[in-house]
Every structure is written in structure tokens, then in C-alpha cells.
Amino acid sequence: MIVLSACAAHEELPDRIGDVSGIVITGSAASVYERQPWSEACVRLLRDAIDRDIPTLGVCYGHQLLGEAAGGQDSVVRMPAPEVGFR
């Protein structure tokens, strides 16, 4: 198993996903409403993964970004106050 870890906000992401068997996108203090270059790069990679039927798990921010990449409309709704962590 090969694990690639990237802190997208600090590292340049590739244009396409290489030969992987699965992807996990984890949480972030960022919001999907914040259209940052690194988050847009993640969306492009997730769209590539979707097109190639690569199993992908999104957790917290990751599932929101995955919904965005999959073309979901109004799938993410802004909360009145941000929630970071657990309650």
C-alpha cells in the first residue's frame, strides 16, 4: 500500500491522480465556500478520481468537497456559526 499525504494548503497538488487504489479526504478548518486555489485543485483531483471510479471517502470537510466535486448543488449549506472539532 502506498500512502500519499499532502497538506494541500502548503503543497502543490498534481493535475491528475496517479495509480492509487483509494482516496481519503479528511477534515479542515476551511469551508467549501472559501474558493482557495488549493481547494479548487482538490476538486479537480476528486473529479479525476470520480471519472476513474477510484473509491473515495470524505470525512467532514472531505465529504463536503467530494459533494462539490461530484456536481452536487446546494448540497452544502452554511451553518449560522462555524463548527470545528466535535460537540
Coordinates of N, CA, C and O in Angstrom, one line a residue:
M1 N 0.9 -1.2 0.0 CA 0.0 0.0 0.0 C 0.9 1.2 0.0 O 1.9 1.3 0.7
I2 N 0.6 2.2 -0.8 CA 1.3 3.5 -0.9 C 0.4 4.5 -0.3 O -0.8 4.6 -0.7
V3 N 0.9 5.3 0.6 CA 0.1 6.4 1.2 C 0.8 7.7 0.8 O 2.0 7.9 1.0
L4 N 0.0 8.6 0.2 CA 0.5 9.9 -0.1 C -0.3 10.9 0.8 O -1.5 10.9 0.8
S5 N 0.5 11.7 1.5 CA -0.1 12.7 2.4 C 0.3 14.0 1.9 O 1.5 14.3 1.6
A6 N -0.6 14.9 1.8 CA -0.3 16.3 1.4 C -1.2 17.3 2.2 O -2.3 17.0 2.4
C7 N -0.5 18.3 2.6 CA -1.3 19.4 3.2 C -1.5 20.4 2.1 O -0.6 21.2 1.7
A8 N -2.7 20.3 1.5 CA -2.9 20.9 0.2 C -2.7 22.4 0.3 O -2.4 23.1 -0.7
A9 N -2.9 23.0 1.4 CA -2.7 24.5 1.5 C -1.2 24.9 1.4 O -0.9 26.0 1.1
H10 N -0.3 23.9 1.6 CA 1.1 24.3 1.6 C 1.9 23.5 0.5 O 3.1 23.8 0.4
E11 N 1.3 22.6 -0.2 CA 2.0 21.9 -1.2 C 1.2 22.0 -2.5 O 0.0 22.0 -2.5
E12 N 1.9 22.0 -3.6 CA 1.3 22.0 -4.9 C 0.8 20.5 -5.2 O 1.5 19.6 -5.1
L13 N -0.5 20.5 -5.7 CA -1.0 19.2 -6.0 C -0.9 18.9 -7.4 O -0.9 19.8 -8.3
P14 N -0.8 17.6 -7.8 CA -0.7 17.2 -9.2 C -2.0 17.5 -10.0 O -3.1 17.7 -9.3
D15 N -2.0 17.5 -11.3 CA -3.2 17.8 -12.1 C -4.1 16.5 -12.1 O -5.3 16.6 -12.3
R16 N -3.4 15.4 -12.0 CA -4.2 14.1 -12.1 C -3.7 13.2 -11.0 O -2.6 13.3 -10.5
I17 N -4.6 12.3 -10.6 CA -4.3 11.3 -9.6 C -3.5 10.2 -10.2 O -3.9 9.8 -11.3
G18 N -2.5 9.8 -9.6 CA -1.7 8.7 -10.1 C -2.4 7.3 -9.9 O -3.6 7.3 -9.8
D19 N -1.6 6.3 -9.9 CA -2.2 4.9 -9.7 C -2.4 4.6 -8.3 O -1.5 4.3 -7.5
V20 N -3.6 4.9 -7.8 CA -4.0 4.6 -6.4 C -5.2 3.7 -6.3 O -6.0 3.6 -7.3
S21 N -5.3 3.1 -5.2 CA -6.5 2.2 -5.0 C -7.6 2.8 -4.3 O -8.7 2.3 -4.2
G22 N -7.4 4.0 -3.7 CA -8.4 4.7 -2.9 C -7.9 6.0 -2.4 O -6.7 6.3 -2.4
I23 N -8.8 6.8 -2.0 CA -8.5 8.2 -1.5 C -9.3 8.5 -0.3 O -10.5 8.1 -0.2
V24 N -8.7 9.2 0.7 CA -9.4 9.7 1.9 C -9.1 11.2 1.9 O -8.0 11.6 1.9
I25 N -10.2 11.9 2.0 CA -10.1 13.4 2.2 C -10.6 13.7 3.6 O -11.8 13.4 3.9
T26 N -9.8 14.3 4.4 CA -10.1 14.5 5.8 C -10.7 15.8 6.1 O -11.0 16.6 5.1
G27 N -10.8 16.2 7.3 CA -11.4 17.4 7.8 C -10.4 18.6 7.6 O -9.3 18.4 7.3
S28 N -11.0 19.8 7.7 CA -10.2 21.0 7.6 C -10.9 22.1 8.3 O -12.2 22.1 8.5
A29 N -10.2 23.1 8.8 CA -10.8 24.3 9.4 C -11.4 25.2 8.3 O -12.1 26.1 8.6
A30 N -11.0 24.9 7.0 CA -11.5 25.7 5.9 C -13.0 25.4 5.6 O -13.6 24.4 6.1
S31 N -13.6 26.2 4.8 CA -15.0 26.0 4.4 C -15.0 25.8 2.9 O -14.2 26.4 2.2
V32 N -15.9 24.9 2.4 CA -16.0 24.8 0.9 C -16.5 26.0 0.2 O -16.3 26.2 -1.0
Y33 N -17.0 27.0 1.0 CA -17.4 28.3 0.4 C -16.2 29.1 0.1 O -16.3 30.1 -0.6
E34 N -15.0 28.8 0.8 CA -13.8 29.6 0.5 C -13.1 29.0 -0.7 O -12.5 27.9 -0.6
R35 N -13.3 29.6 -1.8 CA -12.7 29.1 -3.1 C -11.2 29.5 -3.1 O -10.8 30.5 -3.7
Q36 N -10.4 28.6 -2.5 CA -8.9 28.8 -2.4 C -8.3 28.0 -3.6 O -8.9 27.0 -4.0
P37 N -7.1 28.4 -4.1 CA -6.5 27.6 -5.1 C -6.3 26.2 -4.8 O -6.5 25.3 -5.6
W38 N -5.9 25.9 -3.5 CA -5.7 24.6 -3.1 C -6.9 23.7 -3.0 O -6.9 22.6 -3.4
S39 N -8.1 24.3 -2.7 CA -9.3 23.6 -2.6 C -9.8 23.3 -4.0 O -10.4 22.2 -4.3
E40 N -9.6 24.3 -4.9 CA -10.0 24.0 -6.3 C -9.2 22.9 -6.9 O -9.7 22.1 -7.7
A41 N -7.9 22.9 -6.6 CA -7.0 21.8 -7.0 C -7.5 20.5 -6.5 O -7.5 19.4 -7.2
C42 N -8.0 20.4 -5.3 CA -8.5 19.2 -4.7 C -9.8 18.8 -5.4 O -10.0 17.6 -5.7
V43 N -10.6 19.7 -5.8 CA -11.9 19.4 -6.5 C -11.5 18.8 -7.9 O -12.1 17.8 -8.3
R44 N -10.5 19.3 -8.5 CA -10.1 18.8 -9.8 C -9.6 17.3 -9.7 O -9.9 16.5 -10.5
L45 N -8.8 17.1 -8.6 CA -8.3 15.7 -8.4 C -9.5 14.8 -8.0 O -9.5 13.6 -8.5
L46 N -10.4 15.2 -7.3 CA -11.6 14.4 -6.9 C -12.4 14.1 -8.1 O -12.9 13.0 -8.3
R47 N -12.6 15.0 -9.0 CA -13.3 14.8 -10.3 C -12.6 13.7 -11.1 O -13.2 12.9 -11.7
D48 N -11.3 13.8 -11.1 CA -10.5 12.8 -11.8 C -10.7 11.4 -11.2 O -10.9 10.4 -11.9
A49 N -10.7 11.4 -9.9 CA -11.0 10.1 -9.2 C -12.4 9.6 -9.5 O -12.6 8.4 -9.7
I50 N -13.4 10.5 -9.5 CA -14.7 10.0 -9.8 C -14.8 9.5 -11.2 O -15.4 8.4 -11.5
D51 N -14.2 10.2 -12.2 CA -14.2 9.7 -13.6 C -13.5 8.3 -13.7 O -13.9 7.6 -14.6
R52 N -12.6 8.1 -12.8 CA -11.8 6.8 -12.9 C -12.4 5.7 -12.0 O -11.8 4.7 -11.8
D53 N -13.5 6.0 -11.3 CA -14.1 5.1 -10.4 C -13.2 4.7 -9.2 O -13.2 3.5 -8.8
I54 N -12.4 5.6 -8.7 CA -11.5 5.3 -7.6 C -12.3 5.5 -6.3 O -12.9 6.5 -6.1
P55 N -12.3 4.4 -5.5 CA -13.1 4.6 -4.2 C -12.6 5.7 -3.4 O -11.3 5.9 -3.2
T56 N -13.5 6.6 -2.9 CA -13.1 7.8 -2.2 C -14.0 8.0 -1.0 O -15.2 7.8 -1.1
L57 N -13.3 8.3 0.1 CA -14.0 8.5 1.4 C -13.7 10.0 1.8 O -12.6 10.4 1.8
G58 N -14.8 10.7 2.0 CA -14.7 12.1 2.5 C -15.2 12.2 3.9 O -16.3 11.7 4.2
V59 N -14.4 12.8 4.8 CA -14.7 12.9 6.2 C -14.8 14.4 6.6 O -13.9 15.1 6.3
C60 N -16.0 14.8 7.1 CA -16.2 16.2 7.5 C -16.0 17.1 6.3 O -16.8 17.1 5.4
Y61 N -15.0 18.0 6.3 CA -14.8 18.8 5.1 C -14.7 18.0 3.9 O -15.1 18.4 2.8
G62 N -14.0 16.8 4.0 CA -13.8 16.0 2.8 C -15.1 15.6 2.1 O -15.2 15.5 0.9
H63 N -16.1 15.3 2.9 CA -17.4 14.8 2.2 C -18.1 16.0 1.6 O -18.7 15.9 0.6
Q64 N -17.9 17.2 2.2 CA -18.4 18.4 1.5 C -17.7 18.7 0.2 O -18.3 19.0 -0.8
L65 N -16.4 18.6 0.2 CA -15.6 18.8 -1.0 C -15.9 17.8 -2.1 O -16.0 18.0 -3.2
L66 N -16.1 16.5 -1.6 CA -16.5 15.4 -2.5 C -17.9 15.7 -3.2 O -18.0 15.5 -4.4
G67 N -18.8 16.2 -2.4 CA -20.1 16.6 -2.9 C -20.0 17.6 -4.0 O -20.6 17.6 -5.0
E68 N -19.1 18.6 -3.7 CA -18.9 19.7 -4.7 C -18.3 19.1 -5.9 O -18.7 19.5 -7.0
A69 N -17.3 18.3 -5.8 CA -16.7 17.7 -7.0 C -17.6 16.8 -7.8 O -17.5 16.7 -9.0
A70 N -18.5 16.2 -7.1 CA -19.5 15.3 -7.8 C -20.6 16.1 -8.5 O -21.5 15.5 -9.1
G71 N -20.6 17.4 -8.3 CA -21.6 18.2 -9.0 C -22.9 18.5 -8.2 O -23.9 18.9 -8.7
G72 N -22.8 18.2 -6.9 CA -23.9 18.5 -6.0 C -24.3 19.9 -6.0 O -23.4 20.8 -6.0
Q73 N -25.5 20.3 -6.1 CA -26.0 21.6 -6.0 C -26.7 21.8 -4.7 O -27.6 21.1 -4.4
D74 N -26.4 22.9 -4.0 CA -27.0 23.2 -2.7 C -26.8 22.0 -1.7 O -27.7 21.8 -0.9
S75 N -25.8 21.2 -1.9 CA -25.6 20.0 -1.0 C -24.9 20.4 0.3 O -25.0 19.7 1.2
V76 N -24.3 21.6 0.3 CA -23.6 22.1 1.5 C -24.3 23.4 1.8 O -24.4 24.3 1.0
V77 N -24.8 23.5 3.0 CA -25.5 24.7 3.5 C -24.7 25.3 4.6 O -24.3 24.6 5.6
R78 N -24.5 26.6 4.6 CA -23.7 27.3 5.6 C -24.4 27.2 6.9 O -25.6 27.5 7.0
M79 N -23.7 26.9 8.0 CA -24.3 26.9 9.3 C -24.3 28.4 9.9 O -23.4 29.2 9.4
P80 N -25.1 28.7 10.8 CA -25.1 30.0 11.3 C -23.8 30.4 12.1 O -23.4 31.5 12.1
A81 N -23.2 29.4 12.7 CA -21.9 29.6 13.3 C -21.0 28.4 12.9 O -21.5 27.3 12.9
P82 N -19.7 28.6 12.7 CA -18.9 27.5 12.3 C -18.7 26.5 13.4 O -18.7 26.9 14.6
E83 N -18.5 25.3 13.0 CA -18.2 24.2 14.0 C -16.9 23.6 13.6 O -16.8 23.0 12.5
V84 N -15.9 23.6 14.5 CA -14.7 22.9 14.3 C -14.4 22.0 15.5 O -14.6 22.4 16.6
G85 N -14.2 20.8 15.2 CA -14.0 19.8 16.2 C -15.3 19.0 16.5 O -16.0 18.8 15.5
F86 N -15.5 18.6 17.7 CA -16.7 17.8 18.0 C -17.5 18.5 19.2 O -16.9 19.2 19.9
R87 N -18.7 18.1 19.3 CA -19.5 18.6 20.4 C -20.2 17.4 21.1 O -20.6 16.5 20.5

